[in-house]
Amino acid sequence: MTPTETGTEVTTAAGRPPASSVVKVVPVRRYGQWITTVVLLAGAALVVRSLVTNPRFQWDIAFGYFFNEQVLDGLVTTIWLTVVAMLAGITMGVVMAVGRRSDNPVVSGAAALYIGFFRGTPLLVQLIFWFNLAALYPVLSIGIPSGPTFAFGSANVLITPTVAAILGLGLNEGAYMSEIVRAGLQSVDPGQTQAAQALGLRRGQVFRRIVFPQAMRVIIPPTGNETIAMLKTTSLVSVIAIPEILFQVQAIYSRTYQVIPLLITVSLWYLILTTVLTIGQVYLERRFRRGDLRTPQRSFRAVFLGRREPGRMEQR
């Protein structure tokens, strides 16, 4: 074909540019990504080689204690302590978040004071404080100030190590959960509340049926993170002689002097439990995001690895 010249453009009779004028696309060479990948793979290989070849890890002993009765008893204590502390923390968090939004300055001020105190002091100090509460208040009583007393009891009897652990973990977690819940409530468009009130719903009904269900989409992810953090934070209660998994492992290696393999055992159990909680968090987030077309639905693998899957939108 003979090329025809039209202005400054050169085309063939078929309307296509000649082969010599086609722009060649050169792919971008990402040298930085290649170097990073090689370094990471080399580092991973070195770590795996060290784990496999170093006899001081004593993997046989670590797995030998994996289903030890004493370790499993501590594991059960860790799990139920996590559940109870998180339930107490979530309950206190919702109450304090609602209190912070109150128009009553006394209520909002009391909620702010609670949050400031329990977030501003270390959890370990709070646990030891609750454990030694009898030194400050030997007798705990319920009644009217300067009036009749309805019930009383010895603080040494009432504040057991388990009660001290639940009070310390639950009240501390409530301060953090209150800010999470408050952020979730603020994420709901105020127009939702105004529309519900225009329909004649009371404030309590608006909160339970309109605001809180929508706020859960924002509340669930950080609450899952707090639950995982609480699972590991329960190890602090070993200082007040609660027989959770770390306390039990410490009791074993204080007799056998097999410190490293037993620490590996407890670390593996923590990894298993946190993985289970992570999977549950992913499915719970999906449950509360049903019907939200703004949020793409991602597979568990993509969520776990932090990848995006554009084009896959959640179906109603």
mmCIF file of C-alpha atoms in Angstrom:
data_model
loop_
_atom_site.group_PDB
_atom_site.id
_atom_site.type_symbol
_atom_site.label_atom_id
_atom_site.label_comp_id
_atom_site.label_asym_id
_atom_site.label_seq_id
_atom_site.Cartn_x
_atom_site.Cartn_y
_atom_site.Cartn_z
ATOM 1 C CA MET A 1 0.000 0.000 0.000
ATOM 2 C CA THR A 2 1.149 3.525 -0.749
ATOM 3 C CA PRO A 3 1.043 5.839 2.210
ATOM 4 C CA THR A 4 -1.041 8.999 1.775
ATOM 5 C CA GLU A 5 -0.069 12.203 3.427
ATOM 6 C CA THR A 6 -2.839 14.114 5.240
ATOM 7 C CA GLY A 7 -1.530 17.299 6.884
ATOM 8 C CA THR A 8 1.128 16.177 9.297
ATOM 9 C CA GLU A 9 -0.238 12.629 9.713
ATOM 10 C CA VAL A 10 1.022 9.769 7.617
ATOM 11 C CA THR A 11 -1.452 6.915 7.114
ATOM 12 C CA THR A 12 -1.896 3.962 4.810
ATOM 13 C CA ALA A 13 -4.837 3.497 2.479
ATOM 14 C CA ALA A 14 -6.559 1.419 5.147
ATOM 15 C CA GLY A 15 -6.353 4.318 7.602
ATOM 16 C CA ARG A 16 -3.659 2.733 9.785
ATOM 17 C CA PRO A 17 -0.267 4.292 10.579
ATOM 18 C CA PRO A 18 2.703 2.566 8.989
ATOM 19 C CA ALA A 19 4.600 0.020 11.081
ATOM 20 C CA SER A 20 7.561 2.335 11.427
ATOM 21 C CA SER A 21 5.477 4.948 13.273
ATOM 22 C CA VAL A 22 3.964 2.585 15.921
ATOM 23 C CA VAL A 23 5.091 3.524 19.430
ATOM 24 C CA LYS A 24 6.794 0.655 21.228
ATOM 25 C CA VAL A 25 5.634 0.295 24.849
ATOM 26 C CA VAL A 26 8.476 -0.478 27.205
ATOM 27 C CA PRO A 27 7.433 -1.999 30.555
ATOM 28 C CA VAL A 28 8.567 -0.218 33.694
ATOM 29 C CA ARG A 29 11.452 -2.017 35.348
ATOM 30 C CA ARG A 30 10.909 -2.003 39.079
ATOM 31 C CA TYR A 31 14.432 -2.631 40.285
ATOM 32 C CA GLY A 32 13.604 -1.553 43.813
ATOM 33 C CA GLN A 33 10.866 -4.194 44.135
ATOM 34 C CA TRP A 34 13.179 -6.898 42.763
ATOM 35 C CA ILE A 35 15.940 -5.994 45.208
ATOM 36 C CA THR A 36 13.475 -5.872 48.116
ATOM 37 C CA THR A 37 12.049 -9.264 47.155
ATOM 38 C CA VAL A 38 15.491 -10.856 46.971
ATOM 39 C CA VAL A 39 16.509 -9.376 50.335
ATOM 40 C CA LEU A 40 13.289 -10.538 52.018
ATOM 41 C CA LEU A 41 13.543 -14.057 50.583
ATOM 42 C CA ALA A 42 17.177 -14.316 51.613
ATOM 43 C CA GLY A 43 16.340 -13.104 55.117
ATOM 44 C CA ALA A 44 13.438 -15.559 55.388
ATOM 45 C CA ALA A 45 15.690 -18.404 54.267
ATOM 46 C CA LEU A 46 18.269 -17.504 56.911
ATOM 47 C CA VAL A 47 15.599 -17.385 59.634
ATOM 48 C CA VAL A 48 14.119 -20.753 58.603
ATOM 49 C CA ARG A 49 17.588 -22.310 58.435
ATOM 50 C CA SER A 50 18.377 -21.016 61.919
ATOM 51 C CA LEU A 51 15.100 -22.342 63.322
ATOM 52 C CA VAL A 52 15.657 -25.781 61.813
ATOM 53 C CA THR A 53 19.366 -26.269 62.419
ATOM 54 C CA ASN A 54 19.851 -24.648 65.850
ATOM 55 C CA PRO A 55 19.465 -27.466 68.402
ATOM 56 C CA ARG A 56 19.058 -24.998 71.278
ATOM 57 C CA PHE A 57 15.463 -24.307 70.261
ATOM 58 C CA GLN A 58 14.636 -27.863 71.428
ATOM 59 C CA TRP A 59 11.529 -28.217 69.262
ATOM 60 C CA ASP A 60 10.839 -31.733 70.552
ATOM 61 C CA ILE A 61 10.477 -30.422 74.103
ATOM 62 C CA ALA A 62 8.403 -27.435 72.940
ATOM 63 C CA PHE A 63 5.894 -29.658 71.141
ATOM 64 C CA GLY A 64 6.069 -32.228 73.941
ATOM 65 C CA TYR A 65 4.566 -29.662 76.343
ATOM 66 C CA PHE A 66 2.049 -28.439 73.784
ATOM 67 C CA PHE A 67 -0.826 -30.521 75.214
ATOM 68 C CA ASN A 68 0.476 -30.690 78.743
ATOM 69 C CA GLU A 69 -2.415 -30.677 81.237
ATOM 70 C CA GLN A 70 -1.005 -27.750 83.192
ATOM 71 C CA VAL A 71 -0.505 -25.707 80.013
ATOM 72 C CA LEU A 72 -4.040 -26.470 78.806
ATOM 73 C CA ASP A 73 -5.480 -25.417 82.172
ATOM 74 C CA GLY A 74 -3.674 -22.101 81.820
ATOM 75 C CA LEU A 75 -4.949 -21.775 78.246
ATOM 76 C CA VAL A 76 -8.557 -22.177 79.400
ATOM 77 C CA THR A 77 -8.003 -19.530 82.085
ATOM 78 C CA THR A 78 -6.533 -17.150 79.486
ATOM 79 C CA ILE A 79 -9.501 -17.614 77.150
ATOM 80 C CA TRP A 80 -12.261 -17.102 79.708
ATOM 81 C CA LEU A 81 -10.411 -14.167 81.260
ATOM 82 C CA THR A 82 -10.194 -12.558 77.814
ATOM 83 C CA VAL A 83 -13.911 -13.098 77.194
ATOM 84 C CA VAL A 84 -15.025 -11.740 80.578
ATOM 85 C CA ALA A 85 -12.684 -8.737 80.445
ATOM 86 C CA MET A 86 -13.786 -7.828 76.912
ATOM 87 C CA LEU A 87 -17.483 -8.115 77.818
ATOM 88 C CA ALA A 88 -16.900 -5.823 80.799
ATOM 89 C CA GLY A 89 -14.826 -3.445 78.676
ATOM 90 C CA ILE A 90 -17.381 -3.271 75.856
ATOM 91 C CA THR A 91 -20.209 -2.658 78.322
ATOM 92 C CA MET A 92 -18.304 0.117 80.072
ATOM 93 C CA GLY A 93 -17.206 1.513 76.721
ATOM 94 C CA VAL A 94 -20.767 1.875 75.430
ATOM 95 C CA VAL A 95 -21.931 3.459 78.696
ATOM 96 C CA MET A 96 -19.025 5.914 78.798
ATOM 97 C CA ALA A 97 -19.338 6.783 75.098
ATOM 98 C CA VAL A 98 -23.013 7.621 75.559
ATOM 99 C CA GLY A 99 -22.106 9.577 78.694
ATOM 100 C CA ARG A 100 -19.517 11.632 76.794
ATOM 101 C CA ARG A 101 -22.247 12.627 74.303
ATOM 102 C CA SER A 102 -24.660 13.636 77.059
ATOM 103 C CA ASP A 103 -25.841 17.248 77.318
ATOM 104 C CA ASN A 104 -25.534 16.998 81.109
ATOM 105 C CA PRO A 105 -22.102 18.450 82.035
ATOM 106 C CA VAL A 106 -21.897 16.285 85.180
ATOM 107 C CA VAL A 107 -22.464 13.059 83.228
ATOM 108 C CA SER A 108 -20.099 14.002 80.396
ATOM 109 C CA GLY A 109 -17.491 15.224 82.892
ATOM 110 C CA ALA A 110 -17.652 11.996 84.918
ATOM 111 C CA ALA A 111 -17.226 9.936 81.738
ATOM 112 C CA ALA A 112 -14.267 12.073 80.656
ATOM 113 C CA LEU A 113 -12.673 11.701 84.098
ATOM 114 C CA TYR A 114 -13.061 7.908 83.988
ATOM 115 C CA ILE A 115 -11.505 7.710 80.530
ATOM 116 C CA GLY A 116 -8.661 10.036 81.432
ATOM 117 C CA PHE A 117 -7.749 8.133 84.603
ATOM 118 C CA PHE A 118 -7.801 4.590 83.233
ATOM 119 C CA ARG A 119 -6.051 5.555 79.999
ATOM 120 C CA GLY A 120 -3.507 7.682 81.811
ATOM 121 C CA THR A 121 -2.196 5.063 84.256
ATOM 122 C CA PRO A 122 -0.410 1.801 83.364
ATOM 123 C CA LEU A 123 -2.485 -1.359 83.387
ATOM 124 C CA LEU A 124 0.098 -3.191 85.488
ATOM 125 C CA VAL A 125 -0.198 -0.527 88.180
ATOM 126 C CA GLN A 126 -3.987 -0.823 88.117
ATOM 127 C CA LEU A 127 -3.829 -4.616 88.527
ATOM 128 C CA ILE A 128 -1.522 -4.350 91.528
ATOM 129 C CA PHE A 129 -3.696 -1.571 92.975
ATOM 130 C CA TRP A 130 -6.870 -3.668 92.799
ATOM 131 C CA PHE A 131 -5.027 -6.664 94.225
ATOM 132 C CA ASN A 132 -3.973 -4.569 97.247
ATOM 133 C CA LEU A 133 -7.238 -2.668 97.669
ATOM 134 C CA ALA A 134 -7.650 -4.096 101.192
ATOM 135 C CA ALA A 135 -4.698 -2.010 102.329
ATOM 136 C CA LEU A 136 -6.710 1.120 101.520
ATOM 137 C CA TYR A 137 -10.251 -0.087 102.304
ATOM 138 C CA PRO A 138 -10.181 -3.077 104.689
ATOM 139 C CA VAL A 139 -13.984 -3.219 104.741
ATOM 140 C CA LEU A 140 -16.185 -2.635 101.685
ATOM 141 C CA SER A 141 -19.748 -1.565 102.362
ATOM 142 C CA ILE A 142 -22.866 -0.488 100.458
ATOM 143 C CA GLY A 143 -25.202 2.016 102.053
ATOM 144 C CA ILE A 144 -26.138 5.641 102.509
ATOM 145 C CA PRO A 145 -23.320 7.987 103.602
ATOM 146 C CA SER A 146 -23.734 8.808 107.310
ATOM 147 C CA GLY A 147 -26.748 6.486 107.242
ATOM 148 C CA PRO A 148 -27.655 2.815 107.329
ATOM 149 C CA THR A 149 -25.382 0.198 105.732
ATOM 150 C CA PHE A 150 -27.120 -2.432 103.602
ATOM 151 C CA ALA A 151 -24.198 -4.803 103.021
ATOM 152 C CA PHE A 152 -20.538 -5.014 103.932
ATOM 153 C CA GLY A 153 -17.656 -7.460 103.762
ATOM 154 C CA SER A 154 -13.931 -7.845 104.110
ATOM 155 C CA ALA A 155 -11.967 -6.605 101.122
ATOM 156 C CA ASN A 156 -9.545 -9.516 101.475
ATOM 157 C CA VAL A 157 -12.451 -11.907 100.966
ATOM 158 C CA LEU A 158 -14.263 -9.983 98.230
ATOM 159 C CA ILE A 159 -11.278 -8.858 96.143
ATOM 160 C CA THR A 160 -9.746 -12.182 95.179
ATOM 161 C CA PRO A 161 -6.946 -12.326 92.571
ATOM 162 C CA THR A 162 -9.530 -13.259 89.924
ATOM 163 C CA VAL A 163 -11.792 -10.340 90.827
ATOM 164 C CA ALA A 164 -8.803 -7.989 90.839
ATOM 165 C CA ALA A 165 -7.794 -9.232 87.382
ATOM 166 C CA ILE A 166 -11.293 -8.725 85.951
ATOM 167 C CA LEU A 167 -11.598 -5.262 87.500
ATOM 168 C CA GLY A 168 -8.185 -4.192 86.242
ATOM 169 C CA LEU A 169 -8.559 -5.560 82.711
ATOM 170 C CA GLY A 170 -12.237 -4.677 82.282
ATOM 171 C CA LEU A 171 -12.108 -1.107 83.575
ATOM 172 C CA ASN A 172 -8.946 -0.352 81.631
ATOM 173 C CA GLU A 173 -10.401 -1.786 78.432
ATOM 174 C CA GLY A 174 -13.616 0.189 78.975
ATOM 175 C CA ALA A 175 -11.685 3.458 78.683
ATOM 176 C CA TYR A 176 -10.280 2.493 75.277
ATOM 177 C CA MET A 177 -13.533 0.985 74.043
ATOM 178 C CA SER A 178 -15.395 4.178 74.926
ATOM 179 C CA GLU A 179 -13.303 6.120 72.420
ATOM 180 C CA ILE A 180 -13.848 3.432 69.770
ATOM 181 C CA VAL A 181 -17.605 3.485 70.323
ATOM 182 C CA ARG A 182 -17.650 7.296 70.348
ATOM 183 C CA ALA A 183 -15.828 7.366 67.003
ATOM 184 C CA GLY A 184 -18.355 4.899 65.590
ATOM 185 C CA LEU A 185 -21.304 6.971 66.785
ATOM 186 C CA GLN A 186 -19.821 10.138 65.300
ATOM 187 C CA SER A 187 -19.421 8.411 61.932
ATOM 188 C CA VAL A 188 -23.195 8.137 61.506
ATOM 189 C CA ASP A 189 -24.711 11.004 59.525
ATOM 190 C CA PRO A 190 -26.725 13.291 61.864
ATOM 191 C CA GLY A 191 -29.431 13.330 59.201
ATOM 192 C CA GLN A 192 -30.221 9.727 60.134
ATOM 193 C CA THR A 193 -31.099 10.805 63.666
ATOM 194 C CA GLN A 194 -33.121 13.794 62.485
ATOM 195 C CA ALA A 195 -35.093 11.657 60.043
ATOM 196 C CA ALA A 196 -35.846 9.057 62.715
ATOM 197 C CA GLN A 197 -36.974 11.716 65.188
ATOM 198 C CA ALA A 198 -39.194 13.239 62.487
ATOM 199 C CA LEU A 199 -40.901 9.846 62.233
ATOM 200 C CA GLY A 200 -41.697 9.979 65.957
ATOM 201 C CA LEU A 201 -39.057 7.600 67.329
ATOM 202 C CA ARG A 202 -37.809 8.229 70.851
ATOM 203 C CA ARG A 203 -34.110 8.878 71.541
ATOM 204 C CA GLY A 204 -33.596 5.375 72.893
ATOM 205 C CA GLN A 205 -35.236 3.836 69.842
ATOM 206 C CA VAL A 206 -33.174 6.011 67.517
ATOM 207 C CA PHE A 207 -29.972 4.877 69.222
ATOM 208 C CA ARG A 208 -30.836 1.152 69.271
ATOM 209 C CA ARG A 209 -32.401 0.850 65.822
ATOM 210 C CA ILE A 210 -30.760 3.536 63.692
ATOM 211 C CA VAL A 211 -27.482 4.866 65.047
ATOM 212 C CA PHE A 212 -25.845 1.901 66.780
ATOM 213 C CA PRO A 213 -26.327 -0.677 63.974
ATOM 214 C CA GLN A 214 -24.678 1.695 61.485
ATOM 215 C CA ALA A 215 -21.906 2.594 63.932
ATOM 216 C CA MET A 216 -21.037 -1.089 64.294
ATOM 217 C CA ARG A 217 -19.389 -1.013 60.871
ATOM 218 C CA VAL A 218 -16.808 1.383 62.274
ATOM 219 C CA ILE A 219 -16.661 -0.181 65.745
ATOM 220 C CA ILE A 220 -16.034 -3.817 64.762
ATOM 221 C CA PRO A 221 -12.497 -3.556 63.237
ATOM 222 C CA PRO A 222 -10.811 -1.776 66.185
ATOM 223 C CA THR A 223 -12.793 -3.925 68.634
ATOM 224 C CA GLY A 224 -11.305 -7.007 66.989
ATOM 225 C CA ASN A 225 -7.853 -5.517 67.439
ATOM 226 C CA GLU A 226 -8.617 -4.761 71.082
ATOM 227 C CA THR A 227 -9.746 -8.366 71.629
ATOM 228 C CA ILE A 228 -6.488 -9.691 70.197
ATOM 229 C CA ALA A 229 -4.549 -7.226 72.350
ATOM 230 C CA MET A 230 -6.558 -8.291 75.413
ATOM 231 C CA LEU A 231 -5.706 -11.941 74.775
ATOM 232 C CA LYS A 232 -2.015 -11.106 75.042
ATOM 233 C CA THR A 233 -2.479 -8.541 77.818
ATOM 234 C CA THR A 234 -3.895 -11.226 80.120
ATOM 235 C CA SER A 235 -0.296 -12.383 80.569
ATOM 236 C CA LEU A 236 0.140 -9.408 82.942
ATOM 237 C CA VAL A 237 -2.145 -11.010 85.537
ATOM 238 C CA SER A 238 0.618 -13.523 86.253
ATOM 239 C CA VAL A 239 2.054 -10.875 88.618
ATOM 240 C CA ILE A 240 -0.967 -11.343 90.911
ATOM 241 C CA ALA A 241 -0.785 -15.162 90.766
ATOM 242 C CA ILE A 242 -3.585 -15.838 88.291
ATOM 243 C CA PRO A 243 -2.806 -19.273 86.764
ATOM 244 C CA GLU A 244 -3.140 -18.262 83.114
ATOM 245 C CA ILE A 245 -0.968 -19.882 80.452
ATOM 246 C CA LEU A 246 2.178 -17.806 81.024
ATOM 247 C CA PHE A 247 1.979 -18.334 84.787
ATOM 248 C CA GLN A 248 1.656 -22.096 84.286
ATOM 249 C CA VAL A 249 4.588 -22.173 81.868
ATOM 250 C CA GLN A 250 6.713 -20.187 84.304
ATOM 251 C CA ALA A 251 5.835 -22.672 87.040
ATOM 252 C CA ILE A 252 6.995 -25.528 84.806
ATOM 253 C CA TYR A 253 10.304 -24.060 83.681
ATOM 254 C CA SER A 254 11.124 -22.923 87.220
ATOM 255 C CA ARG A 255 11.335 -26.662 87.984
ATOM 256 C CA THR A 256 12.789 -28.006 84.742
ATOM 257 C CA TYR A 257 14.926 -24.985 83.661
ATOM 258 C CA GLN A 258 13.690 -25.513 80.070
ATOM 259 C CA VAL A 259 12.961 -21.832 79.565
ATOM 260 C CA ILE A 260 13.289 -21.431 75.790
ATOM 261 C CA PRO A 261 11.213 -24.439 74.638
ATOM 262 C CA LEU A 262 8.404 -23.579 77.055
ATOM 263 C CA LEU A 263 8.360 -19.967 75.919
ATOM 264 C CA ILE A 264 8.081 -21.294 72.361
ATOM 265 C CA THR A 265 5.109 -23.422 73.472
ATOM 266 C CA VAL A 266 3.233 -20.464 74.921
ATOM 267 C CA SER A 267 4.092 -18.300 71.900
ATOM 268 C CA LEU A 268 2.666 -20.909 69.519
ATOM 269 C CA TRP A 269 -0.561 -21.047 71.510
ATOM 270 C CA TYR A 270 -0.857 -17.256 71.398
ATOM 271 C CA LEU A 271 -0.280 -17.320 67.624
ATOM 272 C CA ILE A 272 -2.992 -19.940 67.145
ATOM 273 C CA LEU A 273 -5.530 -18.020 69.222
ATOM 274 C CA THR A 274 -4.796 -14.687 67.544
ATOM 275 C CA THR A 275 -5.177 -16.313 64.122
ATOM 276 C CA VAL A 276 -8.574 -17.706 65.106
ATOM 277 C CA LEU A 277 -9.652 -14.285 66.381
ATOM 278 C CA THR A 278 -8.445 -12.648 63.168
ATOM 279 C CA ILE A 279 -10.527 -15.011 61.054
ATOM 280 C CA GLY A 280 -13.562 -14.344 63.236
ATOM 281 C CA GLN A 281 -13.024 -10.589 62.920
ATOM 282 C CA VAL A 282 -12.963 -10.811 59.114
ATOM 283 C CA TYR A 283 -16.252 -12.690 58.927
ATOM 284 C CA LEU A 284 -17.858 -10.430 61.527
ATOM 285 C CA GLU A 285 -16.873 -7.370 59.498
ATOM 286 C CA ARG A 286 -18.448 -8.954 56.428
ATOM 287 C CA ARG A 287 -21.623 -9.619 58.387
ATOM 288 C CA PHE A 288 -22.042 -5.971 59.396
ATOM 289 C CA ARG A 289 -21.065 -4.618 55.966
ATOM 290 C CA ARG A 290 -23.747 -6.494 54.064
ATOM 291 C CA GLY A 291 -25.621 -4.170 51.760
ATOM 292 C CA ASP A 292 -22.919 -1.520 51.787
ATOM 293 C CA LEU A 293 -22.072 -1.167 48.102
ATOM 294 C CA ARG A 294 -19.382 1.407 48.866
ATOM 295 C CA THR A 295 -17.172 -1.251 50.439
ATOM 296 C CA PRO A 296 -15.645 -3.894 48.137
ATOM 297 C CA GLN A 297 -15.954 -7.484 49.276
ATOM 298 C CA ARG A 298 -12.552 -9.089 49.662
ATOM 299 C CA SER A 299 -11.527 -12.673 50.193
ATOM 300 C CA PHE A 300 -10.048 -13.688 53.543
ATOM 301 C CA ARG A 301 -6.624 -14.100 51.920
ATOM 302 C CA ALA A 302 -6.763 -10.558 50.554
ATOM 303 C CA VAL A 303 -7.867 -9.153 53.924
ATOM 304 C CA PHE A 304 -5.212 -11.096 55.815
ATOM 305 C CA LEU A 305 -2.441 -9.938 53.443
ATOM 306 C CA GLY A 306 -3.778 -6.377 53.209
ATOM 307 C CA ARG A 307 -4.449 -6.535 49.454
ATOM 308 C CA ARG A 308 -7.192 -4.877 47.450
ATOM 309 C CA GLU A 309 -9.372 -6.664 44.954
ATOM 310 C CA PRO A 310 -10.949 -3.979 42.761
ATOM 311 C CA GLY A 311 -13.978 -4.998 40.815
ATOM 312 C CA ARG A 312 -15.430 -7.324 43.417
ATOM 313 C CA MET A 313 -18.279 -5.517 45.082
ATOM 314 C CA GLU A 314 -20.383 -6.864 47.900
ATOM 315 C CA GLN A 315 -23.779 -8.137 46.814
ATOM 316 C CA ARG A 316 -26.949 -7.475 48.680
#
